[in-house]
XYZ file of C-alpha atoms in Angstrom:
586
model
C -30.602 6.891 5.107
C -30.510 4.771 8.807
C -27.074 4.202 9.355
C -25.450 0.610 9.608
C -23.243 -0.248 12.301
C -19.492 -0.071 11.399
C -17.606 -3.426 11.737
C -16.033 -3.653 15.345
C -12.367 -3.481 15.849
C -12.618 -6.850 17.234
C -13.476 -8.293 13.802
C -11.747 -5.794 11.890
C -8.369 -5.500 13.702
C -6.941 -9.212 13.569
C -3.802 -9.726 11.479
C -5.116 -12.585 9.551
C -8.207 -10.124 7.961
C -5.720 -7.383 7.947
C -3.315 -9.518 5.851
C -6.285 -9.986 3.290
C -6.588 -6.184 2.426
C -6.788 -4.796 -0.786
C -6.570 -1.478 -2.259
C -9.855 0.851 -2.714
C -11.138 3.932 -3.654
C -9.221 5.574 -0.756
C -5.922 4.251 -1.284
C -3.190 6.819 -1.529
C -2.158 6.363 -5.066
C -5.677 6.709 -6.158
C -6.552 9.701 -4.031
C -3.342 11.349 -5.283
C -4.183 10.917 -9.102
C -7.885 12.180 -8.618
C -6.191 15.252 -6.844
C -3.412 15.838 -9.746
C -6.337 15.283 -12.490
C -8.844 17.474 -10.744
C -6.453 20.176 -10.175
C -4.854 19.945 -13.832
C -1.193 19.551 -12.343
C 1.057 20.039 -15.320
C 4.133 17.861 -16.020
C 7.328 18.040 -17.867
C 11.242 16.902 -18.315
C 13.202 20.013 -18.096
C 16.590 17.598 -17.978
C 17.200 14.565 -19.803
C 21.376 14.143 -19.736
C 21.309 10.576 -20.204
C 24.092 8.783 -22.205
C 23.353 6.085 -25.123
C 24.190 3.336 -22.620
C 21.508 4.681 -19.950
C 23.724 6.422 -17.597
C 22.921 10.102 -16.155
C 20.589 12.218 -14.967
C 17.293 13.420 -15.801
C 14.406 15.642 -14.131
C 10.930 15.460 -14.042
C 9.078 18.233 -12.738
C 5.302 18.194 -11.472
C 3.710 21.640 -11.475
C 1.041 21.779 -9.294
C -1.253 25.038 -8.294
C 1.186 27.493 -6.486
C 4.039 24.578 -6.091
C 6.578 22.876 -7.940
C 8.086 19.440 -7.252
C 10.905 17.686 -8.995
C 12.326 14.408 -9.261
C 15.872 14.150 -9.894
C 16.920 10.716 -11.281
C 20.217 9.067 -11.433
C 20.885 6.111 -13.603
C 24.014 4.183 -12.619
C 26.208 1.372 -14.035
C 25.677 -1.550 -11.662
C 27.959 -4.494 -11.456
C 25.483 -7.667 -11.404
C 26.999 -8.974 -8.698
C 26.003 -6.073 -6.478
C 22.344 -6.346 -7.754
C 19.956 -7.337 -4.584
C 16.737 -6.155 -3.279
C 17.891 -6.494 0.411
C 18.580 -3.529 2.283
C 22.346 -4.396 2.799
C 23.015 -3.111 -0.700
C 25.144 -0.405 -1.530
C 24.543 0.246 -5.044
C 21.517 0.329 -7.168
C 20.568 0.660 -11.129
C 18.932 4.061 -10.326
C 18.374 6.599 -7.395
C 15.650 9.272 -6.786
C 14.975 12.341 -4.955
C 11.990 14.518 -4.922
C 12.975 17.990 -4.541
C 10.730 20.687 -3.298
C 10.816 23.516 -6.054
C 13.330 23.460 -8.734
C 16.938 22.310 -8.344
C 19.744 24.308 -9.574
C 22.506 23.400 -11.283
C 24.767 23.454 -8.158
C 21.844 21.368 -6.554
C 22.344 18.888 -8.764
C 26.051 18.449 -8.427
C 25.354 18.391 -4.704
C 22.703 15.644 -5.075
C 24.740 13.761 -7.456
C 27.406 13.106 -4.785
C 24.993 12.005 -1.983
C 21.925 10.499 -3.363
C 23.565 7.784 -5.059
C 25.037 7.003 -1.747
C 21.415 6.858 -0.124
C 21.772 6.081 3.698
C 25.323 7.015 3.515
C 24.921 10.578 1.936
C 23.673 13.704 3.330
C 20.574 15.658 2.153
C 18.720 18.811 3.321
C 15.220 20.468 4.056
C 14.608 20.988 0.454
C 14.691 17.019 -0.305
C 11.312 15.300 0.639
C 11.889 11.641 -0.609
C 14.804 9.347 -1.049
C 14.443 6.301 -3.205
C 16.254 3.778 -4.961
C 15.493 1.194 -7.815
C 16.786 -2.223 -9.567
C 16.119 -3.409 -13.040
C 13.769 -6.453 -13.613
C 16.731 -6.904 -15.722
C 15.413 -9.594 -18.024
C 12.142 -7.722 -19.026
C 14.000 -4.471 -19.181
C 16.575 -6.007 -21.731
C 13.811 -7.681 -23.648
C 11.804 -4.599 -23.956
C 15.017 -2.618 -25.033
C 15.809 -5.318 -27.643
C 12.466 -5.301 -29.107
C 11.982 -1.751 -29.431
C 15.548 -1.215 -30.877
C 14.474 -3.951 -33.535
C 11.274 -2.067 -34.616
C 8.839 -4.486 -33.028
C 6.755 -4.489 -29.538
C 7.822 -6.524 -26.425
C 6.117 -9.934 -26.038
C 2.912 -9.647 -23.933
C 3.866 -12.822 -22.349
C 6.974 -11.620 -21.211
C 5.206 -8.639 -19.839
C 2.453 -10.039 -18.032
C 4.238 -12.212 -15.274
C 6.618 -9.555 -14.294
C 4.589 -5.926 -14.972
C 7.573 -3.551 -14.456
C 10.722 -2.454 -15.612
C 12.245 -1.718 -12.169
C 11.435 -2.469 -8.652
C 12.026 0.362 -5.811
C 13.707 -1.104 -2.541
C 13.126 1.972 -0.555
C 10.976 5.127 -0.911
C 11.944 7.103 2.361
C 10.135 10.000 3.830
C 9.461 11.992 6.862
C 12.659 13.301 7.837
C 14.627 9.976 7.115
C 18.479 10.438 6.697
C 18.511 14.267 6.764
C 15.610 15.121 4.374
C 12.822 17.351 4.959
C 10.412 16.246 8.211
C 6.933 15.714 7.545
C 5.935 18.670 9.435
C 7.377 21.071 7.009
C 5.045 19.973 4.176
C 2.101 18.437 6.291
C 0.340 22.069 6.000
C 0.264 21.851 1.775
C -3.082 20.691 0.883
C -1.268 18.944 -2.242
C 0.887 16.648 0.160
C -1.378 16.579 3.367
C -2.690 13.258 2.717
C -0.587 10.178 3.971
C 2.403 9.110 2.200
C 1.278 11.720 -0.868
C 4.937 12.814 -1.265
C 6.075 9.367 -1.679
C 3.070 8.373 -3.873
C 3.894 11.236 -6.118
C 7.901 10.186 -6.348
C 7.048 6.430 -7.336
C 4.417 7.397 -10.108
C 7.110 9.715 -11.706
C 9.557 7.183 -11.292
C 7.473 4.815 -13.310
C 7.709 7.365 -16.339
C 11.454 7.469 -16.091
C 11.550 3.638 -16.357
C 9.732 3.677 -19.541
C 11.891 6.666 -20.888
C 15.124 5.074 -19.997
C 14.108 1.973 -22.029
C 13.087 3.615 -24.907
C 15.852 6.312 -25.160
C 18.314 3.298 -24.789
C 16.865 1.744 -27.817
C 16.494 4.587 -29.805
C 20.501 5.272 -28.974
C 21.151 1.573 -30.088
C 19.359 1.524 -33.712
C 18.107 4.976 -34.386
C 16.880 4.064 -37.923
C 14.545 1.260 -36.555
C 13.615 1.825 -32.920
C 10.182 2.732 -32.092
C 8.373 3.675 -28.997
C 6.459 1.448 -26.412
C 3.018 0.654 -27.665
C 0.562 2.760 -24.931
C -1.317 -0.164 -23.727
C 1.647 -2.376 -23.340
C 3.216 1.141 -21.412
C 0.062 1.312 -19.310
C 0.809 -2.494 -18.238
C 4.186 -1.569 -16.680
C 3.971 -0.220 -12.899
C 6.613 0.031 -10.981
C 7.934 -3.000 -8.402
C 8.669 -2.684 -4.895
C 10.323 -5.069 -2.461
C 9.480 -4.447 0.897
C 10.336 -5.893 4.434
C 10.417 -5.863 7.861
C 11.547 -2.348 7.880
C 8.025 -1.221 7.177
C 6.348 -3.843 9.814
C 6.278 -1.765 13.038
C 4.932 1.388 11.302
C 1.619 0.483 12.169
C 2.139 -0.505 15.723
C 4.134 2.717 16.421
C 1.502 5.030 14.612
C -1.625 3.670 16.706
C -3.616 7.013 15.818
C -2.884 7.150 12.227
C -3.799 3.334 11.661
C -7.238 4.211 13.476
C -7.645 7.242 10.886
C -7.018 4.909 7.945
C -9.162 2.016 8.997
C -11.877 4.210 10.299
C -12.080 5.783 6.889
C -12.394 2.436 5.142
C -14.817 0.755 7.706
C -17.232 4.243 7.685
C -17.003 3.915 3.727
C -18.414 0.475 3.868
C -20.943 1.520 6.412
C -22.047 4.495 4.357
C -22.459 2.180 1.578
C -24.374 -0.632 3.183
C -26.753 1.605 4.771
C -27.904 2.825 1.140
C -31.710 1.768 0.847
C -31.565 1.218 -2.889
C -29.329 0.945 -5.863
C -29.431 2.361 -9.190
C -28.974 0.896 -12.729
C -25.744 2.866 -12.988
C -24.227 1.506 -9.570
C -25.080 -2.053 -10.371
C -23.672 -1.610 -13.880
C -20.596 -0.249 -12.326
C -20.307 -3.106 -9.777
C -20.627 -5.467 -12.723
C -17.913 -4.019 -14.396
C -15.494 -3.865 -11.587
C -16.405 -7.805 -10.504
C -15.174 -8.487 -14.403
C -12.028 -6.612 -13.909
C -11.372 -7.990 -10.539
C -11.745 -11.656 -11.712
C -9.222 -10.476 -14.091
C -6.978 -9.203 -11.745
C -7.103 -12.699 -9.693
C -6.129 -14.802 -13.085
C -3.265 -12.542 -13.486
C -2.072 -12.775 -9.890
C 1.310 -14.706 -9.620
C 2.997 -15.816 -6.697
C 5.576 -18.530 -5.740
C 4.302 -18.393 -2.070
C 2.285 -21.367 -1.287
C 0.110 -19.902 1.222
C -0.573 -16.647 -0.731
C -1.112 -18.913 -3.925
C -3.847 -21.036 -2.160
C -5.497 -17.331 -1.366
C -5.437 -16.258 -4.844
C -7.348 -19.556 -5.864
C -9.758 -19.134 -3.320
C -10.310 -15.442 -4.080
C -10.730 -16.256 -8.041
C -13.438 -18.950 -6.867
C -14.973 -16.282 -4.486
C -15.275 -13.714 -7.108
C -17.093 -15.938 -9.214
C -19.547 -16.374 -6.582
C -19.823 -13.243 -5.556
C -20.576 -12.088 -9.397
C -23.214 -14.795 -9.394
C -24.830 -13.467 -6.154
C -24.848 -9.891 -7.258
C -26.479 -10.813 -10.564
C -29.418 -12.419 -8.308
C -30.082 -9.341 -6.523
C -32.663 -6.885 -8.022
C -32.168 -3.307 -7.941
C -35.428 -3.184 -5.932
C -33.897 -5.135 -2.947
C -34.334 -3.386 0.054
C -30.570 -2.314 1.125
C -28.956 -4.489 -1.640
C -25.439 -3.699 -0.646
C -25.944 -4.628 2.793
C -27.196 -7.551 1.866
C -24.714 -8.481 -0.439
C -21.780 -7.584 2.097
C -23.755 -9.902 4.739
C -23.896 -12.929 2.221
C -20.128 -12.557 1.393
C -19.305 -12.425 5.026
C -21.202 -15.508 5.342
C -19.981 -17.218 2.741
C -16.533 -15.877 1.309
C -12.968 -16.511 2.657
C -11.266 -13.490 3.975
C -9.691 -12.521 0.782
C -13.025 -12.478 -0.850
C -14.566 -10.513 2.087
C -12.009 -7.892 1.882
C -11.912 -7.733 -1.897
C -15.987 -7.487 -1.537
C -15.348 -4.539 0.645
C -13.086 -2.661 -1.800
C -15.723 -3.461 -4.597
C -18.537 -2.288 -3.031
C -17.058 1.095 -2.683
C -16.089 1.455 -6.279
C -19.661 2.452 -7.724
C -19.871 5.288 -4.804
C -17.419 7.738 -5.218
C -19.588 10.925 -4.577
C -20.684 8.725 -1.399
C -17.140 7.708 0.104
C -14.238 9.796 -1.643
C -14.501 12.790 0.990
C -13.298 10.309 3.702
C -9.899 10.341 2.005
C -9.316 13.593 3.579
C -9.754 12.444 6.897
C -7.092 9.974 7.388
C -4.510 12.183 8.885
C -4.161 12.107 12.409
C -2.404 14.646 15.093
C -0.166 12.335 16.913
C 1.300 14.643 19.437
C -2.428 15.045 20.687
C -2.951 11.133 20.678
C 0.441 10.866 22.587
C -1.004 13.038 25.962
C -1.387 10.832 28.672
C -4.162 11.505 31.474
C -2.354 10.854 34.397
C -5.536 12.147 36.804
C -7.567 9.038 35.700
C -7.792 6.350 38.697
C -6.454 2.788 38.201
C -9.814 1.411 38.412
C -10.753 3.041 35.474
C -7.882 2.088 33.611
C -8.304 -1.541 34.614
C -11.746 -1.396 33.372
C -10.684 -0.080 30.237
C -8.274 -2.799 29.543
C -11.024 -5.134 30.531
C -12.769 -3.687 27.563
C -10.527 -3.330 24.849
C -7.914 -5.826 25.703
C -9.703 -9.149 26.956
C -7.748 -10.784 23.806
C -4.681 -9.907 25.642
C -5.641 -11.060 28.978
C -6.631 -14.480 27.536
C -3.163 -15.215 26.183
C -0.895 -17.115 28.174
C 2.200 -15.004 28.036
C 4.308 -17.579 30.444
C 3.949 -19.982 27.677
C 7.676 -19.951 26.006
C 5.845 -19.863 22.477
C 3.640 -16.810 23.299
C 7.054 -14.676 23.397
C 9.149 -16.609 21.109
C 9.909 -13.449 19.159
C 11.299 -10.266 19.817
C 11.701 -6.743 17.810
C 14.815 -4.479 17.777
C 16.847 -2.381 15.513
C 19.833 -3.573 13.443
C 23.089 -1.985 14.183
C 23.981 -1.879 10.698
C 21.157 -0.299 8.664
C 18.762 0.797 11.327
C 16.398 -1.033 10.351
C 13.742 -3.059 12.552
C 14.135 -6.972 12.793
C 12.485 -10.151 14.290
C 14.829 -12.301 16.677
C 14.016 -15.498 17.856
C 14.162 -15.020 21.711
C 15.039 -18.667 22.602
C 17.870 -19.113 20.305
C 19.366 -15.628 19.173
C 20.995 -12.981 21.666
C 19.799 -9.298 21.875
C 16.700 -9.675 24.075
C 17.816 -6.885 25.991
C 17.588 -4.688 23.339
C 13.756 -5.240 22.543
C 11.563 -2.488 21.356
C 8.603 -1.818 22.959
C 6.164 -3.020 20.370
C 4.750 -6.103 22.361
C 1.701 -4.096 22.733
C -0.480 -7.233 24.023
C 2.182 -8.787 26.495
C 2.935 -5.102 28.093
C -0.599 -4.163 28.636
C -1.375 -7.498 30.255
C 1.474 -6.654 32.656
C 0.086 -3.608 33.377
C -2.784 -4.798 34.035
C -1.595 -7.514 36.819
C 0.701 -4.583 38.478
C -2.486 -2.742 38.772
C -4.582 -5.443 40.298
C -2.708 -4.682 43.707
C -3.433 -0.905 43.909
C -6.178 0.989 45.470
C -9.066 1.396 42.983
C -8.796 5.219 43.339
C -5.032 5.726 43.270
C -4.377 8.488 40.404
C -2.601 6.593 37.237
C 0.200 9.320 37.745
C 0.865 8.211 41.131
C 0.948 4.796 39.986
C 3.590 5.638 36.996
C 5.503 7.573 39.324
C 6.283 4.286 41.250
C 6.134 2.000 37.912
C 7.525 4.238 35.258
C 8.031 0.944 33.186
C 4.356 0.864 32.477
C 3.913 4.349 30.853
C 3.797 3.140 27.255
C 1.460 0.680 27.951
C -0.864 2.818 29.832
C -0.583 5.300 26.950
C -1.711 2.469 24.777
C -4.723 1.875 26.695
C -5.932 5.364 26.688
C -5.068 6.027 22.974
C -7.188 2.913 22.131
C -10.204 4.126 24.144
C -10.051 7.189 21.994
C -9.145 5.341 18.807
C -10.916 1.943 18.482
C -9.010 1.210 15.548
C -5.653 2.040 16.645
C -4.589 -1.516 18.063
C -3.754 -4.579 16.288
C -5.677 -7.028 18.563
C -3.161 -9.866 18.097
C 0.105 -11.193 19.880
C 2.881 -9.571 18.123
C 5.684 -11.563 19.392
C 4.298 -14.987 19.084
C 5.396 -18.037 17.390
C 2.587 -17.724 15.043
C 3.140 -14.197 13.993
C 3.171 -13.727 10.277
C 4.675 -10.183 9.874
C 3.571 -10.236 6.086
C 0.432 -9.567 7.404
C 1.468 -6.391 8.776
C 2.913 -5.623 5.420
C 0.123 -6.329 3.446
C -2.208 -3.985 5.301
C -0.105 -0.814 4.918
C 0.733 -1.565 1.488
C -2.673 -2.182 0.319
C -3.408 1.350 1.813
C -0.837 2.561 -0.426
C -2.824 1.133 -3.320
C -0.832 -1.962 -4.174
C -1.736 -5.088 -5.737
C -0.420 -8.539 -6.530
C 1.035 -9.527 -3.407
C 3.662 -11.855 -3.662
C 5.315 -12.748 -0.632
C 9.125 -14.076 -0.894
C 8.968 -15.357 2.829
C 6.887 -14.518 5.906
C 8.972 -11.386 6.244
C 9.270 -9.487 2.918
C 6.891 -9.224 -0.368
C 7.148 -7.759 -3.729
C 4.202 -5.791 -5.087
C 3.053 -3.905 -8.010
C 2.259 0.107 -8.114
C 0.586 2.128 -10.398
C 0.269 -0.978 -12.992
C -2.389 0.080 -15.747
C -2.587 4.113 -14.108
C -2.070 6.994 -16.540
C 1.083 8.531 -17.359
C 1.693 12.123 -16.376
C 1.371 13.073 -20.257
C -1.851 11.545 -20.271
C -3.636 12.352 -16.868
C -5.536 15.457 -18.402
C -6.906 13.223 -21.022
C -8.133 10.074 -19.234
C -9.978 9.088 -16.406
C -7.809 9.212 -13.535
C -9.396 6.761 -11.061
C -10.209 3.906 -13.464
C -6.950 1.829 -13.374
C -6.639 -0.228 -10.553
C -8.212 -3.021 -11.823
C -7.136 -4.551 -15.192
C -9.035 -2.708 -18.225
C -12.426 -4.579 -18.831
C -11.116 -4.894 -22.747
C -8.321 -7.493 -21.168
C -11.390 -9.338 -19.219
C -12.950 -9.516 -22.520
C -10.162 -10.561 -24.638
C -9.415 -13.245 -21.926
C -12.520 -14.760 -22.054
C -12.451 -14.570 -25.856
C -9.436 -16.726 -25.540
C -10.967 -18.932 -23.035
C -13.835 -19.690 -25.492
C -11.438 -19.904 -28.533
C -13.593 -17.640 -30.511
C -13.593 -13.653 -31.147
C -17.063 -12.118 -31.707
C -17.043 -10.750 -35.261
C -20.223 -8.111 -34.396
C -20.880 -5.642 -32.077
C -23.903 -7.595 -31.135
C -22.041 -10.934 -30.380
C -19.378 -8.531 -28.507
C -22.487 -7.235 -26.410
C -23.519 -10.711 -25.678
C -20.190 -11.705 -24.421
C -19.956 -8.746 -22.209
C -23.220 -9.637 -20.623
C -22.309 -13.289 -20.052
C -19.394 -11.857 -18.142
C -21.286 -9.918 -15.904
C -24.114 -12.708 -15.286
C -22.288 -16.099 -15.989
């Protein structure tokens, strides 16, 4: 098949577009569960020492080929006055640690003294991930009360929330004394980005449901029932994420390139297909129905995001109609559909179209998930032998966007990034009104590369970069960025990261989309709530069901919603088939 050009970095790597990315087949939750299913991992719960009130310790075990990983869960009594999603919290409803191997009783005693303290505790290289979570109290209590009474929870109560607990941190990669990434990066099952963290969250989800059922059973052993399987699937894990995550994409340019390059490569492969079979068209039609249901269920109190969700819903209706107009015999139908989306849809709609186009083509694109790692040590090497003329030319090629910004205007430099002394977390300061600018972190890549360019303008063109940097070492990090971007085109976010118009939420949305998060609910321009693993299989059912058919609501729920809208329920198979066809081609 003839190649189709990948979308250029100048188009893709803009914050507004990155802040419209959606989960896809390459997202880390999905690649994890595909692997778990393919390799037939086994799961059990060897320890459950939880009292009738729901306090105690539990251990969940993931048995992979040749390896065992254990999630140790601590459930606590929490004073409501201490419950907060903010990073300054010092107590939580539950704390967790993913252990390499199986913990001994001595390990559990040691972990019990440290894990509930989180940052204030001490962990070892055997601990891979540290996390904590708070209950969604009203929904958790509702579920327990209903189950204890022998009844199922109210669907209308579950739907707006979608989780029993939300994590407020999932730490890996050597944070607070746990294992460095290098210790596990060579393991095939954990080689993908954030795979240990995604495993942790998936197991936490199982714990949250088990805990609610346990409390209900202890409260009313004669009447209590277990959660209906469909309702159980409906419950994911919530997450509250703030600025602490935002600088990651800036600080890991080669890794960011790998993520975006894989996604753009997948899109280009699909667009290059000269034709499409009936199965692929049917798969896209089903995905569109389910994506429309996702948009209908997406709730947010943020005015900007709410408007985008309304726009997305309209875009998906139009995309569905446009796809129905395409014939299977249309030349390069997927390219035609994408080009139409790029012309006609909002950024939310365009980027959802990218994700939807990948859905029918797992055999074509799933291998790209194995390319999403990066040797960042190799990327960090600076070539000092190049002449400064080449560096200037490279800046003009890749950083024209930065050279066009007037950084002498106060609004262009009104923000600065720093690390808080109390929690060692990244923060954004207001340069014109707040102290601390002297502690600014080197995250303003556009400004710093523009400064480098001006400094190079007075140099002899043949001067070696190393000689220049010996005289002006303050430009070393900017010179390195220029060389990284030359080798990794999608490494640089092509926007001003310290300007007055910066919406840090776009950085968070981009990263979380690669995790596989859905239903982004910004709580300000600096933190967001999301849902993870909603509708996914649980560990006890992963072997019996499709491991990758969950990222959009089940098609049955979309049909039921359409039935409710019509005010009637089909009473025959033929009527239901007509309704399904109407959903495809309405």
